[in-house]
Amino acid sequence: GVALGLWRRHTALAASREDEEDKELRQRFMAPPVSGLRELRRRRRELRSRMELLIMETQAEVCRALAALDPGASFSVDTWERKEGGGGISCVLQDGEVFEKAGVNVSVVSGLLSEEAARQMRSRGKSLKAKDGKLPFCAMGVSSVIHPKNPHVPTMHFNYRYFEIEEADGTKQWWFGGGTDLTPTYLNEEDAIHFHKTLKEACDKHDLKLYPKYKKWCDDYFYIKHRGERRGIGGIFFDDVDSPSKEEVFQFVKSCAKAVVPCYIPIVKKHRHDSFTPEEKLWQQLRRGRYVEFNLVYDRGTKFGLLTPGSRIESILMSLPLTARWEYMHTPPESSKEAEILEVLRNPKDWV
């Protein structure tokens, strides 16, 4: 009888502790996780669950930091389901005082890889052995694009993701990808150094070789080939990373995700009240046009999203600005502030 009483008390305590944990997690996130708290708890030691918690936390952290800078505006929180498996949470702030459009998305999807997506992966050197032409996959990530109103506040993008594929013989292939990059309308060297230095510190905690490698990868990836220029002043970018070990790569991705707020928010605070001219606003609109060109023509994430059956188009195209402009044959005057940023976009610099 005593043993039964102790067991009951222990069970009740454990249940109330779990309820407290659930409440705390719910308050921490922007919306309930896609996989559900119970499922995440049941599989809490699995990397998939830990990654889902990390992307949920990153979403909430970034949304709260942005909302604090734009008190008149608020994020609309939109949860969606994908009938093929999984779903996501889209948080979008539009027409604020500081941000014209800021979106932070989480998606956790699973199902069977489409032929087109599998072909895209094989072209990157993945040897995927399908069973009866079927490849079960699980993909999750957090991605964000922030377009401020003021031309002196740069646009920022980040994305961190995890991918898992089960092959015909049951073996699982997994990898991580992601990055954080800055797209200023006008060059401010101090901001560029702060941004890159913060990302370098996050990388250096894990391996001193990572920052130079991923900085170069970023410069090469965000290249608008038909314009002969980069989309912005870079940052870090990596994909298909599956070594040294799952745990080590996860810890590295966690450090990068935690660096998002400190690398960007101080820059917004510094410039959000800067005065600007109609000409500077026009140049921002033209640079945004370039942003759109890269995302729609070259970006692999956009392409993958558009090729995945049942994916949510609104969330994929959230990265596009509210307004942009394309002028025929526009060339800025030599030695102007506009020409200065173009020079850096054509010839990337080492900022740290």
Short mmCIF file of C-alpha atoms in Angstrom, two decimals:
data_model
loop_
_atom_site.label_atom_id
_atom_site.label_comp_id
_atom_site.label_asym_id
_atom_site.label_seq_id
_atom_site.Cartn_x
_atom_site.Cartn_y
_atom_site.Cartn_z
CA GLY A 1 0.00 0.00 0.00
CA VAL A 2 2.80 2.40 0.90
CA ALA A 3 4.65 1.56 -2.32
CA LEU A 4 1.48 2.16 -4.36
CA GLY A 5 0.91 5.49 -2.62
CA LEU A 6 4.51 6.58 -3.32
CA TRP A 7 4.21 5.50 -6.95
CA ARG A 8 0.97 7.47 -7.35
CA ARG A 9 2.53 10.55 -5.77
CA HIS A 10 5.60 10.22 -7.99
CA THR A 11 3.37 9.85 -11.11
CA ALA A 12 1.28 12.89 -10.11
CA LEU A 13 4.44 14.96 -9.53
CA ALA A 14 5.89 13.90 -12.87
CA ALA A 15 2.61 14.78 -14.63
CA SER A 16 2.40 18.21 -13.00
CA ARG A 17 6.07 18.83 -13.84
CA GLU A 18 5.31 17.93 -17.48
CA ASP A 19 2.30 20.29 -17.46
CA GLU A 20 4.53 23.10 -16.15
CA GLU A 21 7.13 22.34 -18.83
CA ASP A 22 4.40 22.35 -21.51
CA LYS A 23 3.11 25.70 -20.29
CA GLU A 24 6.59 27.19 -20.26
CA LEU A 25 7.34 25.88 -23.78
CA ARG A 26 4.03 27.18 -25.12
CA GLN A 27 4.84 30.64 -23.74
CA ARG A 28 8.32 30.50 -25.27
CA PHE A 29 7.12 29.75 -28.83
CA MET A 30 5.04 31.76 -31.29
CA ALA A 31 2.63 28.82 -31.73
CA PRO A 32 2.44 25.13 -30.69
CA PRO A 33 5.15 23.04 -32.45
CA VAL A 34 4.19 21.17 -35.63
CA SER A 35 5.02 17.75 -34.11
CA GLY A 36 3.16 18.52 -30.86
CA LEU A 37 4.73 18.86 -27.41
CA ARG A 38 3.89 15.29 -26.37
CA GLU A 39 5.59 13.79 -29.42
CA LEU A 40 8.64 16.03 -28.97
CA ARG A 41 8.91 14.99 -25.35
CA ARG A 42 8.58 11.31 -26.23
CA ARG A 43 11.43 11.62 -28.71
CA ARG A 44 13.36 14.31 -26.86
CA ARG A 45 16.73 12.58 -27.19
CA GLU A 46 16.39 12.25 -30.96
CA LEU A 47 18.11 14.92 -32.98
CA ARG A 48 14.99 15.58 -35.04
CA SER A 49 13.13 16.70 -31.91
CA ARG A 50 16.02 18.81 -30.65
CA MET A 51 16.30 20.51 -34.04
CA GLU A 52 12.56 21.24 -34.07
CA LEU A 53 12.84 22.83 -30.62
CA LEU A 54 15.83 24.89 -31.80
CA ILE A 55 14.04 26.27 -34.87
CA MET A 56 10.93 27.07 -32.78
CA GLU A 57 13.08 28.93 -30.23
CA THR A 58 14.97 30.79 -32.97
CA GLN A 59 11.69 31.89 -34.58
CA ALA A 60 10.35 33.24 -31.27
CA GLU A 61 13.65 34.93 -30.35
CA VAL A 62 13.92 36.76 -33.69
CA CYS A 63 10.23 37.75 -33.80
CA ARG A 64 10.39 39.21 -30.28
CA ALA A 65 13.59 41.13 -31.02
CA LEU A 66 12.07 42.63 -34.19
CA ALA A 67 8.72 43.42 -32.57
CA ALA A 68 10.54 45.29 -29.77
CA LEU A 69 12.04 47.64 -32.39
CA ASP A 70 8.71 48.25 -34.15
CA PRO A 71 6.19 48.58 -31.30
CA GLY A 72 3.33 49.86 -33.47
CA ALA A 73 3.33 46.70 -35.58
CA SER A 74 2.72 43.07 -34.71
CA PHE A 75 3.37 39.66 -36.23
CA SER A 76 0.46 37.74 -37.66
CA VAL A 77 0.98 34.09 -36.73
CA ASP A 78 -0.28 31.63 -39.27
CA THR A 79 -0.12 27.85 -38.71
CA TRP A 80 -0.63 25.59 -41.70
CA GLU A 81 -0.81 21.87 -42.39
CA ARG A 82 0.44 19.89 -45.35
CA LYS A 83 -1.79 16.98 -46.27
CA GLU A 84 1.25 14.94 -47.40
CA GLY A 85 2.73 15.26 -43.89
CA GLY A 86 3.82 18.00 -41.49
CA GLY A 87 3.18 21.70 -41.64
CA GLY A 88 4.57 24.99 -40.46
CA ILE A 89 4.23 28.32 -38.71
CA SER A 90 4.58 31.58 -40.63
CA CYS A 91 5.06 34.80 -38.68
CA VAL A 92 4.83 37.94 -40.81
CA LEU A 93 4.94 41.61 -39.88
CA GLN A 94 3.86 44.00 -42.65
CA ASP A 95 3.83 47.78 -43.03
CA GLY A 96 5.40 48.66 -39.71
CA GLU A 97 7.22 51.91 -38.91
CA VAL A 98 10.63 50.20 -39.09
CA PHE A 99 9.97 47.07 -41.16
CA GLU A 100 8.15 47.10 -44.46
CA LYS A 101 8.01 43.31 -44.32
CA ALA A 102 9.60 40.86 -41.91
CA GLY A 103 8.86 37.17 -42.02
CA VAL A 104 10.13 34.28 -39.91
CA ASN A 105 8.97 30.83 -40.98
CA VAL A 106 9.26 27.39 -39.46
CA SER A 107 8.43 24.28 -41.47
CA VAL A 108 8.56 20.62 -40.52
CA VAL A 109 7.56 18.42 -43.44
CA SER A 110 7.79 14.72 -44.23
CA GLY A 111 6.61 12.31 -46.88
CA LEU A 112 8.04 11.08 -50.17
CA LEU A 113 10.57 13.08 -52.12
CA SER A 114 9.32 14.22 -55.53
CA GLU A 115 11.22 12.97 -58.61
CA GLU A 116 12.28 16.53 -59.41
CA ALA A 117 13.63 17.17 -55.89
CA ALA A 118 15.50 13.82 -55.90
CA ARG A 119 17.03 14.73 -59.28
CA GLN A 120 18.16 18.09 -57.86
CA MET A 121 19.87 16.31 -54.94
CA ARG A 122 21.53 13.70 -57.12
CA SER A 123 22.94 16.50 -59.25
CA ARG A 124 24.69 17.69 -56.05
CA GLY A 125 26.38 14.30 -55.67
CA LYS A 126 23.86 12.53 -53.41
CA SER A 127 23.61 8.80 -54.17
CA LEU A 128 19.98 8.15 -53.26
CA LYS A 129 18.84 4.53 -53.57
CA ALA A 130 15.05 4.55 -53.84
CA LYS A 131 12.77 1.63 -52.96
CA ASP A 132 10.19 1.16 -55.77
CA GLY A 133 11.01 4.71 -56.82
CA LYS A 134 10.07 6.02 -53.35
CA LEU A 135 12.31 8.01 -51.01
CA PRO A 136 10.83 8.86 -47.57
CA PHE A 137 12.19 12.18 -46.28
CA CYS A 138 11.90 14.56 -43.37
CA ALA A 139 12.95 18.21 -43.65
CA MET A 140 12.75 21.02 -41.15
CA GLY A 141 14.07 24.53 -40.90
CA VAL A 142 13.65 28.12 -39.88
CA SER A 143 14.02 30.86 -42.47
CA SER A 144 13.62 34.59 -42.40
CA VAL A 145 13.89 37.66 -44.60
CA ILE A 146 13.65 41.17 -43.17
CA HIS A 147 13.04 44.17 -45.46
CA PRO A 148 13.28 47.47 -43.52
CA LYS A 149 11.69 50.73 -44.70
CA ASN A 150 14.77 52.91 -44.18
CA PRO A 151 17.38 52.52 -46.96
CA HIS A 152 20.14 52.86 -44.33
CA VAL A 153 18.97 49.69 -42.55
CA PRO A 154 20.10 46.60 -44.49
CA THR A 155 17.93 43.66 -45.50
CA MET A 156 18.88 40.46 -43.67
CA HIS A 157 18.22 36.80 -44.43
CA PHE A 158 18.94 33.64 -42.48
CA ASN A 159 17.99 30.00 -42.81
CA TYR A 160 18.97 26.87 -40.82
CA ARG A 161 17.71 23.45 -41.84
CA TYR A 162 18.02 19.70 -41.32
CA PHE A 163 17.30 16.97 -43.86
CA GLU A 164 16.90 13.22 -43.47
CA ILE A 165 16.29 10.61 -46.19
CA GLU A 166 15.65 6.90 -45.78
CA GLU A 167 17.11 4.77 -48.53
CA ALA A 168 15.91 1.39 -49.86
CA ASP A 169 18.03 -0.62 -47.37
CA GLY A 170 16.78 1.42 -44.39
CA THR A 171 19.96 3.48 -43.94
CA LYS A 172 19.40 7.15 -43.27
CA GLN A 173 21.27 9.93 -44.97
CA TRP A 174 21.22 13.22 -43.11
CA TRP A 175 22.73 16.67 -43.50
CA PHE A 176 22.45 20.25 -42.29
CA GLY A 177 22.49 23.48 -44.25
CA GLY A 178 22.02 27.16 -43.65
CA GLY A 179 23.53 30.58 -43.35
CA THR A 180 23.02 34.24 -42.49
CA ASP A 181 23.71 37.11 -44.91
CA LEU A 182 23.32 40.88 -45.15
CA THR A 183 22.09 42.97 -48.10
CA PRO A 184 22.66 46.69 -47.53
CA THR A 185 21.40 49.39 -49.90
CA TYR A 186 24.35 51.60 -48.92
CA LEU A 187 27.71 50.46 -47.64
CA ASN A 188 28.59 51.07 -44.00
CA GLU A 189 31.94 49.43 -43.26
CA GLU A 190 31.42 49.48 -39.50
CA ASP A 191 28.17 47.51 -39.88
CA ALA A 192 29.76 45.05 -42.31
CA ILE A 193 32.60 44.38 -39.86
CA HIS A 194 30.22 43.95 -36.90
CA PHE A 195 28.02 41.53 -38.86
CA HIS A 196 30.89 39.36 -40.12
CA LYS A 197 32.77 39.45 -36.80
CA THR A 198 29.71 38.16 -34.90
CA LEU A 199 29.30 35.28 -37.37
CA LYS A 200 33.03 34.52 -37.28
CA GLU A 201 32.92 34.26 -33.46
CA ALA A 202 30.04 31.74 -33.72
CA CYS A 203 32.02 29.65 -36.23
CA ASP A 204 35.34 29.92 -34.36
CA LYS A 205 33.87 28.21 -31.27
CA HIS A 206 33.76 25.03 -33.36
CA ASP A 207 36.62 25.21 -35.86
CA LEU A 208 38.75 28.14 -37.07
CA LYS A 209 38.55 26.85 -40.65
CA LEU A 210 34.74 27.21 -40.84
CA TYR A 211 34.31 30.99 -41.16
CA PRO A 212 36.69 31.53 -44.13
CA LYS A 213 35.28 28.46 -45.88
CA TYR A 214 31.60 29.38 -45.35
CA LYS A 215 32.21 33.09 -46.02
CA LYS A 216 33.59 32.23 -49.47
CA TRP A 217 30.73 29.76 -50.04
CA CYS A 218 28.27 32.57 -49.24
CA ASP A 219 29.94 34.99 -51.69
CA ASP A 220 29.85 32.31 -54.40
CA TYR A 221 26.29 31.16 -53.69
CA PHE A 222 24.54 34.56 -53.63
CA TYR A 223 25.90 35.46 -57.06
CA ILE A 224 23.49 36.94 -59.61
CA LYS A 225 25.23 35.53 -62.64
CA HIS A 226 23.30 37.54 -65.23
CA ARG A 227 24.25 40.79 -63.43
CA GLY A 228 27.83 39.85 -62.50
CA GLU A 229 27.28 40.89 -58.87
CA ARG A 230 26.52 39.40 -55.46
CA ARG A 231 23.13 39.86 -53.85
CA GLY A 232 24.70 41.53 -50.80
CA ILE A 233 27.87 41.68 -48.70
CA GLY A 234 27.58 38.02 -47.67
CA GLY A 235 27.97 36.33 -44.33
CA ILE A 236 28.12 32.54 -44.09
CA PHE A 237 26.49 29.77 -46.12
CA PHE A 238 26.85 25.97 -46.07
CA ASP A 239 24.94 22.95 -47.30
CA ASP A 240 25.09 19.13 -47.24
CA VAL A 241 27.17 19.19 -44.03
CA ASP A 242 27.24 15.70 -42.49
CA SER A 243 30.55 15.54 -40.62
CA PRO A 244 32.35 15.32 -38.19
CA SER A 245 29.27 13.95 -36.34
CA LYS A 246 25.55 14.66 -36.08
CA GLU A 247 25.93 16.12 -32.59
CA GLU A 248 28.86 18.37 -33.54
CA VAL A 249 27.14 19.76 -36.62
CA PHE A 250 23.95 20.34 -34.60
CA GLN A 251 25.93 22.30 -31.96
CA PHE A 252 27.54 24.38 -34.73
CA VAL A 253 24.12 25.15 -36.29
CA LYS A 254 22.84 26.10 -32.82
CA SER A 255 25.70 28.61 -32.39
CA CYS A 256 24.91 30.13 -35.80
CA ALA A 257 21.19 30.41 -34.99
CA LYS A 258 22.01 32.09 -31.66
CA ALA A 259 24.19 34.65 -33.51
CA VAL A 260 21.29 35.99 -35.64
CA VAL A 261 19.94 38.54 -33.13
CA PRO A 262 23.35 39.93 -32.01
CA CYS A 263 24.69 40.25 -35.58
CA TYR A 264 21.68 42.21 -36.91
CA ILE A 265 19.58 43.94 -34.22
CA PRO A 266 22.33 46.45 -33.21
CA ILE A 267 22.56 47.59 -36.87
CA VAL A 268 18.78 48.18 -37.01
CA LYS A 269 18.86 50.11 -33.72
CA LYS A 270 21.71 52.27 -35.00
CA HIS A 271 20.05 53.35 -38.28
CA ARG A 272 16.26 53.04 -37.91
CA HIS A 273 15.87 56.80 -37.31
CA ASP A 274 18.39 57.94 -39.98
CA SER A 275 16.99 60.52 -42.37
CA PHE A 276 16.89 59.62 -46.07
CA THR A 277 16.07 61.27 -49.39
CA PRO A 278 13.59 60.19 -52.11
CA GLU A 279 16.64 59.33 -54.28
CA GLU A 280 17.98 56.97 -51.58
CA LYS A 281 14.56 55.32 -51.33
CA LEU A 282 14.55 54.84 -55.11
CA TRP A 283 17.98 53.16 -54.99
CA GLN A 284 16.67 50.82 -52.26
CA GLN A 285 13.76 49.84 -54.54
CA LEU A 286 16.16 49.07 -57.40
CA ARG A 287 18.40 46.96 -55.14
CA ARG A 288 15.32 45.06 -53.97
CA GLY A 289 14.62 44.23 -57.61
CA ARG A 290 18.00 42.45 -57.65
CA TYR A 291 17.01 40.61 -54.47
CA VAL A 292 13.88 39.31 -56.19
CA GLU A 293 15.88 38.26 -59.26
CA PHE A 294 18.23 36.11 -57.19
CA ASN A 295 15.44 34.48 -55.18
CA LEU A 296 13.32 33.57 -58.17
CA VAL A 297 16.07 32.61 -60.60
CA TYR A 298 18.82 30.97 -58.52
CA ASP A 299 17.83 30.25 -54.93
CA ARG A 300 17.86 26.50 -54.26
CA GLY A 301 15.52 26.69 -51.26
CA THR A 302 12.87 28.54 -53.29
CA LYS A 303 13.21 25.99 -56.11
CA PHE A 304 13.00 23.03 -53.69
CA GLY A 305 9.90 24.53 -52.05
CA LEU A 306 8.16 25.14 -55.38
CA LEU A 307 8.96 21.55 -56.47
CA THR A 308 7.70 19.90 -53.25
CA PRO A 309 4.09 18.68 -53.59
CA GLY A 310 1.71 20.34 -51.12
CA SER A 311 4.19 23.05 -50.15
CA ARG A 312 2.79 26.42 -49.10
CA ILE A 313 3.50 28.99 -51.80
CA GLU A 314 2.67 32.00 -49.56
CA SER A 315 5.38 30.95 -47.10
CA ILE A 316 7.97 30.24 -49.82
CA LEU A 317 7.45 33.64 -51.47
CA MET A 318 7.41 35.45 -48.12
CA SER A 319 11.04 36.34 -48.87
CA LEU A 320 9.93 38.82 -51.55
CA PRO A 321 9.70 42.48 -50.54
CA LEU A 322 6.41 44.35 -50.40
CA THR A 323 7.73 46.81 -53.01
CA ALA A 324 10.56 46.77 -55.57
CA ARG A 325 11.41 48.48 -58.83
CA TRP A 326 13.02 47.67 -62.19
CA GLU A 327 14.25 50.61 -64.25
CA TYR A 328 15.54 50.13 -67.77
CA MET A 329 19.34 50.57 -68.08
CA HIS A 330 19.81 52.28 -64.71
CA THR A 331 23.46 53.15 -63.96
CA PRO A 332 24.50 55.19 -60.91
CA PRO A 333 26.95 58.10 -61.35
CA GLU A 334 30.65 57.28 -60.89
CA SER A 335 32.11 57.88 -57.41
CA SER A 336 28.60 58.02 -55.92
CA LYS A 337 27.47 56.18 -52.77
CA GLU A 338 25.43 53.91 -55.08
CA ALA A 339 28.53 53.09 -57.18
CA GLU A 340 30.46 52.31 -53.96
CA ILE A 341 28.14 49.45 -52.94
CA LEU A 342 28.16 48.06 -56.51
CA GLU A 343 31.96 47.86 -56.40
CA VAL A 344 31.80 45.66 -53.26
CA LEU A 345 29.06 43.49 -54.77
CA ARG A 346 31.24 42.86 -57.83
CA ASN A 347 34.43 42.30 -55.83
CA PRO A 348 33.72 40.83 -52.37
CA LYS A 349 35.91 42.00 -49.49
CA ASP A 350 37.26 40.32 -46.38
CA TRP A 351 35.53 42.19 -43.59
CA VAL A 352 37.22 40.61 -40.58
#
